Amino acid sequence: MSATTTAPDRGGSLTVGVRQRRFEPGVVAAIVYREWRVFRRVWFSTAFGSIVEPIVFFVGFGFGFGALISEVAGLSYLEFMATGTIAIGIMFSALFPGLINGYSRRTERHLYDGQLAAPVTVAEIVAGESLWNGLRVSVVAMVTVGVAFAFGVRMGPGVVFIPLIAIISGFGLCATGAAFAAKLRSWHGVDIVVGGLIAPMFVVAGTFFPLDGLPRFAELFGRVNPLYHCVELLRAAAFGGYGLWQVLGHLGAVLLFNLLAWLVAVRFVRQALID
Amino acid sequence: MSILPAIRLASVVKRFGDLTAVDHLDLEVPRGSCFGLLGPNGAGKSTTMRMLTGQAEADEGIVEVLGHRLPGASRHARAVSGVVPQVDNLDDELTVEENLAVTARLQRIPRERRQEAIARGLRIARLSERAEAATRSLSGGMRRRLLIARGLVHAPELVLLDEPTVGLDPQVRQQLWSTIAEIQAEGATVLMSTHYIEEAERLCDEVAVMHLGRVVAQGPPATLIASHVGREVLEVDGAPPTLARVEHEARSAGLRTRRSGTSVAVLDAEQLDGQAWAQGERRKPTLEDVFVVLTGEELA
Ligand SMILES: Nc1ncnc2c1ncn2[C@@H]1O[C@H](COP(=O)(O)OP(=O)(O)OP(=O)(O)O)[C@@H](O)[C@H]1O
Ligand SMILES: [Mg+2]
């Protein structure tokens, strides 16, 4: 670094003395603040979706399959699929915004270009948007818990951990969406992501039926699917019956996935935004 | 200390695939000055600006902003710079005030000074009455004003304006000129690109004419004019055959000409014999004449 990095600051500047480290939590907070301001005006869509979607699942899967299957992995089918429904809600409400916003904000609205002209890094933007979506899906998850209750599902006191599980899982899923968004060249690419990523993640996760009965390759895919670890954590929280090491294993898997998703997203988004 | 230039580019190269957008560019912008970047479409002005915020990274050469070497220290550079981009990137999901408030937070202006910053932005944008309005409800000119104000909320030491007055009506353009004069009076350095040569002539202490990624001429507007197009220009109107004849005669007298639409301009016209060249109108040369002579292109 050159010897003259401290430029004489002009008295009037409002950012004199503001710290500029590699990663500033204050910037992440500013990104979350921006999302919150927008959310205050559009919350109804989120609320509507998060109430209606689980009702559809409960009526369709719960009563449809529930009539055929009495018990799965020690839970009633309704209990089993209730936690699956929470996980699906987490995935859809985190991955889609990561993907759709990631693409439109980069290409059509040039939002990130504006943000990056300030002392802001791609790592902070991805972290902020992922954290926000984690917070948002924690509410979605609790709404689903309420719907499950209305359908007769009784969860234990561990239910208080569900928002936390949702925040953590939502973060990584949003970052995953952002990573794919950075590689999209047009809206048509969304079809590839939906067919090639979202569909298998959604189905092969032990959400509506257990992984055990699947062909070997599908089962293996399921075990690296973060949604599988998410739904296992949800079951542990809601109904117990899991050992400490099992829980830590699933938690570790989700956190590891988050770290990878964030790092990859930062790399891809950076490549897409910085010439 | 203050001999350090606000911006220093040394032999900077930026390529996009086979295309060299910026080609061994050397540029020094003195502190406190207003510096103009002129050049035809595709000359590399925006690419140069983006390299000053780390949004484009040079393939070769040195980029320094207020003593901070980029791209490594781009975060420090951006903290003291204010950017008004060529492409409108206001946040359409927010209100006018929220656009400024979010920027103030991204800049991490201390909490107790945020209101002051937002008020400053609203004043510069002249949108205090529309603070609560949805950004998407603004007219094109209002959007521009907000875009400019957003780049200035934190009272930056260096202001980068990429074609800031495109699409503004004459009155608003003049308001912007006084804003630029004000921020310069506050001690800030201004780097602006523009296609309105009059604007550069009026505001800038110094201009650089860019062409194909290089600076082809640089200096105070008056000096550039004197050294490139002389003291007088003869402007002749007429039909194409007349213009062709004038061009031919001027060139045989060793003078350069410039054709634009229905007229031809003869440069260095003070060297012409007043008797033989009674036709047309004599006028003072402008920076625009310099521009055309140097780049061979008319302005869009
Ligand atoms: N991201 C990019 N990818 C590929 N080529 C680019 C990119 N950005 C700019 N270019 C090319 O680099 C050259 C310089 O572009 P630049 O935008 O810097 O010109 P400019 O002087 O700002 O022009 P204008 O007056 O039209 O705004 C152009 O040929 C342009 O096509
Ligand atoms: Mg440009």
XYZ file of C-alpha atoms and ligand atoms in Angstrom:
607
model
C 0.000 0.000 0.000
C 1.259 3.465 -0.765
C 2.530 5.733 1.956
C -0.217 8.287 1.438
C -3.398 6.402 2.167
C -4.718 8.914 4.643
C -6.043 11.695 2.510
C -6.756 14.911 4.370
C -10.456 14.787 5.055
C -12.668 17.698 4.274
C -14.426 19.108 7.303
C -17.892 18.927 5.796
C -17.941 15.279 4.845
C -20.424 13.217 6.846
C -18.446 9.995 6.604
C -15.261 11.269 8.217
C -13.995 8.751 10.745
C -16.374 5.990 9.652
C -14.587 2.656 9.826
C -14.028 0.788 6.571
C -13.127 -2.794 7.360
C -13.415 -5.631 4.866
C -16.809 -6.652 6.154
C -19.001 -4.127 7.942
C -22.074 -5.435 9.805
C -23.497 -1.916 9.564
C -23.816 -2.323 5.808
C -25.568 -5.682 6.246
C -27.958 -3.892 8.594
C -28.532 -1.184 5.966
C -29.418 -3.824 3.350
C -31.847 -5.444 5.820
C -33.291 -2.000 6.571
C -33.949 -1.444 2.872
C -35.776 -4.769 2.596
C -37.810 -3.955 5.674
C -38.925 -0.601 4.226
C -40.146 -2.374 1.087
C -41.746 -5.186 3.078
C -43.879 -2.765 5.076
C -45.749 -2.036 1.866
C -45.932 -5.538 0.375
C -46.334 -7.726 3.463
C -49.792 -8.826 2.392
C -48.505 -11.013 -0.456
C -46.147 -12.808 1.891
C -48.861 -13.222 4.503
C -51.399 -14.497 1.987
C -48.989 -16.999 0.452
C -47.728 -18.241 3.771
C -51.262 -18.979 4.982
C -52.743 -20.441 1.815
C -49.829 -22.636 0.742
C -49.778 -24.833 3.869
C -53.559 -25.143 3.832
C -53.317 -26.534 0.305
C -50.655 -28.991 1.423
C -52.583 -30.068 4.499
C -55.768 -30.660 2.563
C -54.062 -32.373 -0.381
C -51.209 -34.368 1.141
C -52.434 -34.576 4.725
C -55.872 -35.922 3.959
C -54.918 -37.532 0.654
C -51.882 -39.512 1.787
C -52.915 -39.442 5.420
C -55.779 -41.796 4.591
C -53.318 -44.338 3.152
C -50.407 -44.019 5.554
C -50.860 -44.187 9.276
C -47.358 -43.698 10.609
C -43.937 -42.589 9.336
C -40.729 -42.727 11.356
C -42.647 -42.813 14.598
C -44.869 -39.839 13.746
C -48.429 -39.732 12.509
C -48.460 -38.874 8.822
C -50.026 -35.504 9.549
C -47.213 -34.686 11.979
C -44.619 -35.916 9.495
C -45.923 -33.840 6.632
C -46.588 -30.787 8.842
C -42.847 -30.355 9.400
C -42.303 -31.107 5.700
C -44.695 -28.300 4.852
C -42.797 -25.869 7.082
C -39.576 -26.805 5.301
C -41.129 -26.394 1.854
C -42.418 -22.970 2.869
C -38.931 -22.025 4.025
C -37.442 -23.162 0.743
C -39.913 -21.458 -1.555
C -39.946 -18.204 0.379
C -36.170 -17.992 0.559
C -34.878 -19.513 -2.657
C -37.271 -17.774 -5.039
C -36.589 -14.229 -3.788
C -32.866 -14.991 -3.919
C -33.236 -16.083 -7.523
C -35.825 -13.648 -8.860
C -34.610 -10.544 -7.027
C -31.021 -11.480 -7.678
C -31.643 -11.476 -11.383
C -33.945 -8.481 -11.753
C -31.979 -6.275 -9.381
C -28.787 -6.957 -11.283
C -29.992 -6.750 -14.850
C -33.181 -4.761 -15.090
C -33.083 -2.411 -12.169
C -29.335 -1.936 -11.727
C -29.954 -1.804 -8.005
C -26.653 -3.421 -7.068
C -24.728 -0.986 -9.255
C -26.154 1.812 -7.168
C -25.344 0.096 -3.891
C -21.803 -0.789 -4.943
C -20.998 2.846 -5.671
C -21.145 3.324 -1.891
C -18.575 1.626 0.381
C -20.444 -1.666 0.132
C -19.206 -5.096 -0.917
C -20.958 -7.938 -2.708
C -20.375 -10.097 0.387
C -22.357 -7.618 2.474
C -25.175 -7.377 -0.068
C -25.579 -11.158 -0.307
C -25.354 -11.500 3.475
C -27.922 -8.750 4.015
C -30.441 -10.072 1.525
C -30.011 -13.647 2.782
C -30.354 -12.589 6.394
C -33.474 -10.614 5.575
C -35.051 -13.561 3.800
C -34.111 -15.762 6.728
C -35.965 -13.385 9.037
C -38.917 -13.237 6.686
C -39.233 -17.014 6.385
C -39.071 -17.392 10.150
C -42.422 -15.624 10.182
C -43.659 -17.793 7.322
C -42.617 -20.875 9.294
C -44.510 -19.750 12.390
C -47.625 -19.087 10.327
C -47.364 -22.670 9.066
C -47.050 -23.877 12.656
C -50.322 -22.077 13.325
C -52.014 -23.707 10.321
C -50.712 -27.104 11.464
C -52.224 -26.478 14.870
C -55.572 -25.709 13.244
C -55.344 -29.056 11.457
C -54.853 -30.808 14.784
C -51.050 -31.149 14.897
C -49.741 -30.712 18.452
C -46.074 -29.776 18.758
C -43.923 -29.791 21.887
C -42.183 -26.834 23.596
C -39.243 -27.182 21.177
C -41.427 -25.297 18.727
C -39.724 -22.110 19.968
C -36.610 -23.187 18.049
C -38.467 -23.268 14.740
C -37.959 -19.549 13.919
C -34.242 -19.958 14.506
C -34.082 -23.026 12.275
C -35.973 -21.049 9.627
C -33.561 -18.093 9.787
C -30.551 -20.335 9.438
C -32.006 -22.455 6.644
C -33.495 -19.456 4.843
C -30.132 -17.724 4.742
C -28.443 -20.505 2.788
C -31.383 -21.099 0.474
C -31.596 -17.418 -0.417
C -27.848 -17.363 -1.074
C -28.309 -20.430 -3.299
C -30.915 -18.536 -5.300
C -28.564 -15.558 -5.559
C -25.752 -17.766 -6.828
C -27.923 -19.163 -9.609
C -29.312 -15.710 -10.394
C -25.788 -14.490 -11.051
C -25.434 -17.090 -13.807
C -28.768 -16.403 -15.520
C -28.509 -14.743 -18.890
C -32.254 -14.289 -19.345
C -35.493 -15.137 -17.632
C -35.628 -18.398 -19.599
C -32.883 -19.753 -17.372
C -35.343 -19.809 -14.485
C -36.901 -22.933 -16.053
C -33.579 -24.722 -15.734
C -33.262 -23.768 -12.082
C -36.821 -24.797 -11.304
C -36.584 -28.143 -13.105
C -33.007 -29.014 -12.266
C -32.667 -27.694 -8.736
C -35.889 -26.700 -7.055
C -37.965 -29.724 -8.084
C -35.466 -32.340 -6.861
C -34.691 -30.341 -3.706
C -38.392 -30.094 -3.013
C -39.224 -33.762 -3.595
C -36.125 -35.598 -2.397
C -35.817 -34.120 1.065
C -37.823 -36.364 3.327
C -40.527 -33.745 3.430
C -43.608 -35.777 2.449
C -42.121 -39.262 2.468
C -38.939 -40.589 4.055
C -35.678 -40.922 2.141
C -35.221 -44.546 3.221
C -37.380 -46.106 0.551
C -35.768 -44.222 -2.347
C -33.253 -45.603 -4.841
C -29.677 -45.298 -3.570
C -28.672 -42.276 -5.732
C -31.797 -40.392 -4.739
C -31.205 -41.150 -1.099
C -27.645 -39.852 -1.380
C -28.868 -36.690 -3.042
C -31.370 -36.323 -0.220
C -28.643 -36.521 2.403
C -26.729 -33.600 0.911
C -29.925 -31.647 0.345
C -29.969 -28.854 2.945
C -33.742 -29.087 3.030
C -33.455 -32.628 4.409
C -31.335 -31.396 7.302
C -33.710 -28.496 7.770
C -36.751 -30.767 8.013
C -34.964 -33.123 10.409
C -34.139 -30.166 12.663
C -37.778 -29.083 12.493
C -38.931 -32.583 13.521
C -36.434 -32.672 16.356
C -37.697 -29.306 17.581
C -41.390 -30.037 17.172
C -41.607 -33.647 18.376
C -38.277 -34.517 19.999
C -36.927 -38.043 19.917
C -33.558 -37.100 18.390
C -30.200 -37.523 20.079
C -27.973 -34.491 20.704
C -25.364 -35.646 18.200
C -28.007 -36.206 15.565
C -29.270 -32.678 16.042
C -25.765 -31.221 16.001
C -25.026 -33.212 12.859
C -28.003 -31.753 11.024
C -27.253 -28.276 12.335
C -23.638 -28.588 11.248
C -24.742 -29.713 7.795
C -27.023 -26.688 7.399
C -24.328 -24.286 8.613
C -21.728 -25.826 6.324
C -24.114 -25.560 3.420
C -24.785 -21.906 4.299
C -21.109 -21.078 4.306
C -20.609 -22.732 0.925
C -23.712 -21.160 -0.597
C -22.691 -17.720 0.631
C -19.114 -18.041 -0.621
C -20.223 -19.305 -4.025
C -22.915 -16.646 -4.310
C -20.452 -13.888 -3.449
C -18.031 -15.183 -6.041
C -20.624 -15.494 -8.803
C -22.406 -12.233 -8.069
C -19.097 -10.430 -7.951
C -18.129 -11.841 -11.339
C -21.465 -10.717 -12.732
C -21.307 -7.185 -11.331
C -17.686 -6.117 -11.426
C -16.201 -5.703 -14.908
C -0.008 17.393 1.194
C -2.517 18.916 -1.141
C -0.189 18.494 -4.098
C -1.586 14.975 -4.205
C -4.079 14.891 -7.053
C -7.633 13.799 -6.308
C -7.462 11.255 -9.103
C -4.402 9.742 -10.655
C -4.563 7.294 -13.542
C -1.277 6.107 -14.975
C -1.155 4.040 -18.130
C -4.475 2.410 -17.342
C -5.760 -0.298 -19.667
C -9.196 -1.874 -19.563
C -10.220 -4.558 -22.022
C -13.534 -6.254 -22.663
C -12.572 -9.342 -24.627
C -10.954 -8.100 -27.827
C -12.096 -4.562 -27.290
C -9.781 -2.134 -25.538
C -12.154 0.318 -23.904
C -9.444 2.257 -22.089
C -6.044 2.286 -23.715
C -3.043 3.434 -21.668
C -4.914 6.312 -20.156
C -3.034 8.925 -18.161
C -5.059 11.423 -16.209
C -4.524 13.631 -13.188
C -7.360 15.585 -11.658
C -6.155 18.270 -9.240
C -7.864 18.578 -5.894
C -10.678 21.073 -5.741
C -10.989 21.386 -9.479
C -13.879 20.704 -11.792
C -12.616 18.410 -14.488
C -14.532 17.513 -17.640
C -14.290 14.322 -19.652
C -15.429 14.806 -23.231
C -15.569 12.213 -25.934
C -17.867 10.571 -28.443
C -20.028 7.561 -27.609
C -17.883 4.599 -26.681
C -14.767 6.682 -25.970
C -14.399 5.031 -22.575
C -15.714 7.750 -20.245
C -18.093 5.571 -18.246
C -15.577 2.747 -18.062
C -13.046 5.207 -16.647
C -15.577 6.414 -14.076
C -16.412 2.862 -13.049
C -12.754 2.115 -12.489
C -12.681 4.944 -9.953
C -15.234 3.149 -7.781
C -13.823 -0.330 -8.228
C -16.863 -1.369 -10.270
C -14.537 -2.068 -13.135
C -11.023 -3.273 -12.472
C -8.130 -2.138 -14.650
C -6.140 -4.798 -16.471
C -3.004 -2.675 -16.305
C -1.827 0.573 -14.798
C -2.362 2.534 -11.622
C -5.660 3.907 -10.361
C -5.581 6.168 -7.314
C -8.458 8.085 -5.780
C -7.664 10.599 -3.042
C -4.518 8.685 -2.268
C -6.241 5.304 -2.116
C -4.908 2.719 -4.519
C -7.632 0.757 -6.318
C -9.021 -1.829 -6.492
C -7.523 -2.850 -3.126
C -8.570 0.263 -1.223
C -11.693 0.917 -3.267
C -13.818 0.824 -0.146
C -11.969 3.824 1.278
C -12.185 5.575 -2.057
C -15.932 5.021 -2.307
C -16.477 6.310 1.217
C -15.234 9.725 0.165
C -16.696 9.694 -3.344
C -20.201 10.451 -4.519
C -21.357 8.822 -7.717
C -24.014 9.913 -10.173
C -24.193 7.149 -12.769
C -25.116 7.483 -16.418
C -27.752 4.765 -16.128
C -30.568 5.572 -13.709
C -30.399 3.071 -10.853
C -32.699 4.649 -8.297
C -34.481 2.186 -6.067
C -38.006 2.104 -7.501
C -39.429 0.135 -4.597
C -38.708 2.987 -2.202
C -39.983 6.513 -1.720
C -37.869 9.578 -2.441
C -36.884 9.977 1.189
C -36.214 6.267 1.632
C -33.822 6.326 -1.294
C -31.803 8.943 0.553
C -32.224 7.262 3.949
C -30.996 3.907 2.654
C -28.027 5.565 0.986
C -27.201 7.385 4.221
C -27.176 4.015 5.987
C -25.133 2.307 3.289
C -22.651 5.154 3.711
C -22.912 4.567 7.463
C -23.353 8.226 8.238
C -23.528 8.354 12.045
C -27.104 8.143 13.315
C -27.156 11.686 14.717
C -26.217 13.158 11.334
C -28.496 11.067 9.142
C -31.405 13.497 9.232
C -29.080 16.281 8.211
C -27.877 14.167 5.286
C -31.398 13.308 4.163
C -32.454 16.952 4.393
C -29.414 17.920 2.369
C -30.391 15.378 -0.288
C -33.977 16.588 -0.447
C -32.791 20.164 -0.771
C -30.358 19.357 -3.570
C -33.040 17.358 -5.380
C -35.602 20.120 -4.695
C -38.003 17.373 -3.743
C -38.740 18.227 -0.107
C -42.423 18.477 -0.981
C -42.342 15.046 -2.626
C -40.357 13.293 0.114
C -43.098 10.710 0.669
C -43.758 10.132 -3.035
C -43.042 6.793 -4.651
C -39.866 7.078 -6.695
C -41.598 5.525 -9.687
C -44.117 8.361 -9.665
C -41.456 11.008 -10.388
C -40.964 12.649 -13.768
C -37.775 11.983 -15.709
C -36.199 15.260 -14.628
C -37.120 14.743 -10.988
C -35.546 11.285 -11.114
C -32.318 12.799 -12.403
C -32.329 15.346 -9.621
C -32.843 12.626 -7.053
C -30.106 10.535 -8.637
C -27.739 13.476 -8.324
C -28.818 14.253 -4.767
C -28.365 10.629 -3.761
C -24.731 10.836 -4.816
C -24.227 13.887 -2.635
C -25.968 13.016 0.663
C -22.728 12.297 2.485
C -21.017 15.486 1.270
C -18.320 13.591 -0.595
C -14.849 14.965 -1.233
C -14.901 13.742 -4.813
C -17.984 13.775 -7.002
C -18.173 11.622 -10.131
C -20.901 12.763 -12.489
C -21.450 10.650 -15.598
C -23.548 12.740 -17.981
C -25.531 14.279 -15.154
C -27.672 16.639 -17.209
C -29.040 14.267 -19.847
C -32.780 14.730 -20.101
C -32.995 17.828 -17.946
C -34.893 20.893 -19.067
C -32.768 24.039 -19.459
C -33.880 25.514 -16.179
C -33.094 22.406 -14.172
C -29.803 22.071 -15.980
C -28.863 25.529 -14.821
C -29.909 24.643 -11.284
C -27.594 21.677 -11.498
C -24.806 23.934 -12.662
C -25.211 26.028 -9.554
C -25.272 22.849 -7.444
C -21.976 21.823 -8.996
C -20.547 25.273 -8.343
C -21.717 24.957 -4.732
C -20.148 21.587 -4.076
C -16.959 22.862 -5.622
C -17.119 25.875 -3.325
C -17.424 23.433 -0.405
C -14.018 22.213 -1.508
C -14.998 19.053 -3.363
C -13.363 17.849 -6.538
C -15.701 17.235 -9.456
C -15.131 14.894 -12.372
C -17.898 15.022 -14.929
C -18.455 13.558 -18.336
C -20.818 15.320 -20.652
C -21.933 15.658 -24.222
C -22.954 19.251 -23.661
C -19.802 21.075 -24.516
C -21.187 24.369 -23.353
C -21.537 22.821 -19.928
C -17.902 21.764 -19.844
C -16.771 25.141 -21.115
C -18.725 26.912 -18.456
C -18.074 24.699 -15.438
C -14.764 22.992 -15.918
C -11.362 24.369 -15.009
C -9.850 21.718 -17.168
C -11.115 19.225 -19.710
C -9.753 16.099 -21.341
C -10.955 14.963 -24.723
C -11.089 11.170 -24.921
C -11.126 9.158 -28.068
C -10.888 5.383 -28.381
C -9.861 5.016 -24.771
C -7.103 7.621 -24.798
C -6.812 11.267 -23.872
C -6.121 13.122 -27.107
C -5.978 16.597 -25.588
C -6.122 18.106 -22.148
C -6.081 21.569 -20.656
C -8.219 24.522 -19.671
C -10.958 25.056 -22.275
C -9.528 28.391 -23.478
C -6.051 26.945 -23.923
C -7.370 23.962 -25.854
C -9.333 26.224 -28.133
C -6.406 28.523 -28.800
C -4.010 25.701 -29.518
C -6.283 23.514 -31.634
C -8.620 25.749 -33.573
C -7.103 29.226 -33.519
C -8.827 32.494 -32.735
C -11.619 32.627 -35.250
C -13.991 30.353 -37.104
C -15.727 31.155 -40.360
C -19.123 29.559 -40.615
C -20.694 29.330 -44.077
C -24.278 28.242 -44.664
C -25.508 26.915 -47.955
C -26.471 24.076 -50.251
C -24.169 21.049 -50.498
C -22.398 22.247 -53.690
C -21.567 25.593 -52.054
C -20.284 23.840 -48.972
C -18.162 21.499 -51.039
C -16.631 24.475 -52.869
C -15.874 26.283 -49.592
C -14.281 23.155 -48.197
C -12.140 22.739 -51.263
C -10.944 26.341 -51.229
C -10.211 26.348 -47.526
C -8.239 23.145 -47.748
C -6.169 24.413 -50.630
C -5.364 27.374 -48.381
C -4.110 24.793 -45.859
C -6.967 25.186 -43.405
C -9.110 22.577 -41.689
C -12.861 22.474 -42.066
C -15.726 20.952 -40.197
C -19.029 20.029 -41.826
C -22.150 19.940 -39.699
C -25.581 19.646 -41.280
C -26.181 22.624 -43.534
C -23.014 24.559 -42.776
C -19.296 24.249 -42.956
C -16.894 25.799 -40.475
C -13.405 26.891 -41.488
C -10.962 26.847 -38.589
C -8.059 29.247 -37.965
C -10.075 31.667 -40.060
C -8.030 34.626 -38.813
C -5.431 33.519 -41.368
C -7.845 34.036 -44.239
C -7.816 37.028 -46.483
C -10.850 39.058 -45.472
C -11.480 40.292 -49.041
C -11.597 36.956 -50.772
C -13.592 35.426 -47.949
C -16.347 37.915 -47.457
C -19.018 35.252 -47.335
C -20.258 33.563 -44.178
C -20.076 34.656 -40.587
C -17.047 34.932 -38.359
C -17.396 33.685 -34.812
C -15.291 32.730 -31.813
C -14.176 29.120 -31.796
C -15.701 26.805 -29.220
C -14.688 23.696 -27.402
C -17.042 21.861 -29.696
C -14.820 22.774 -32.639
C -11.866 21.309 -30.760
C -13.825 18.190 -30.024
C -14.770 17.600 -33.618
C -11.293 18.311 -34.901
C -9.725 15.911 -32.445
C -12.179 13.060 -32.612
C -13.479 13.444 -36.131
C -16.974 12.976 -34.801
C -19.922 15.236 -34.421
C -21.698 15.154 -31.102
C -24.788 13.056 -30.843
N -19.459 -4.382 -19.557
C -18.989 -4.244 -20.809
N -18.791 -5.334 -21.580
C -18.301 -5.206 -22.832
N -17.994 -4.042 -23.411
C -18.184 -2.921 -22.696
C -18.682 -2.960 -21.369
N -18.760 -1.695 -20.899
C -18.326 -0.914 -21.900
N -17.975 -1.632 -22.983
C -17.428 -1.104 -24.235
O -16.359 -0.253 -23.914
C -16.355 0.884 -24.763
C -16.380 2.139 -23.924
O -17.658 2.219 -23.300
P -18.040 3.402 -22.309
O -19.372 3.082 -21.779
O -16.928 3.591 -21.344
O -18.106 4.646 -23.299
P -18.595 6.135 -23.001
O -17.467 7.019 -23.372
O -19.125 6.247 -21.635
O -19.758 6.289 -24.076
P -21.161 7.062 -23.979
O -20.885 8.482 -24.302
O -21.954 6.406 -25.054
O -21.715 6.846 -22.631
C -17.548 0.744 -25.685
O -17.098 0.210 -26.916
C -18.422 -0.244 -24.995
O -19.170 -1.020 -25.900
Mg -20.924 6.640 -20.844
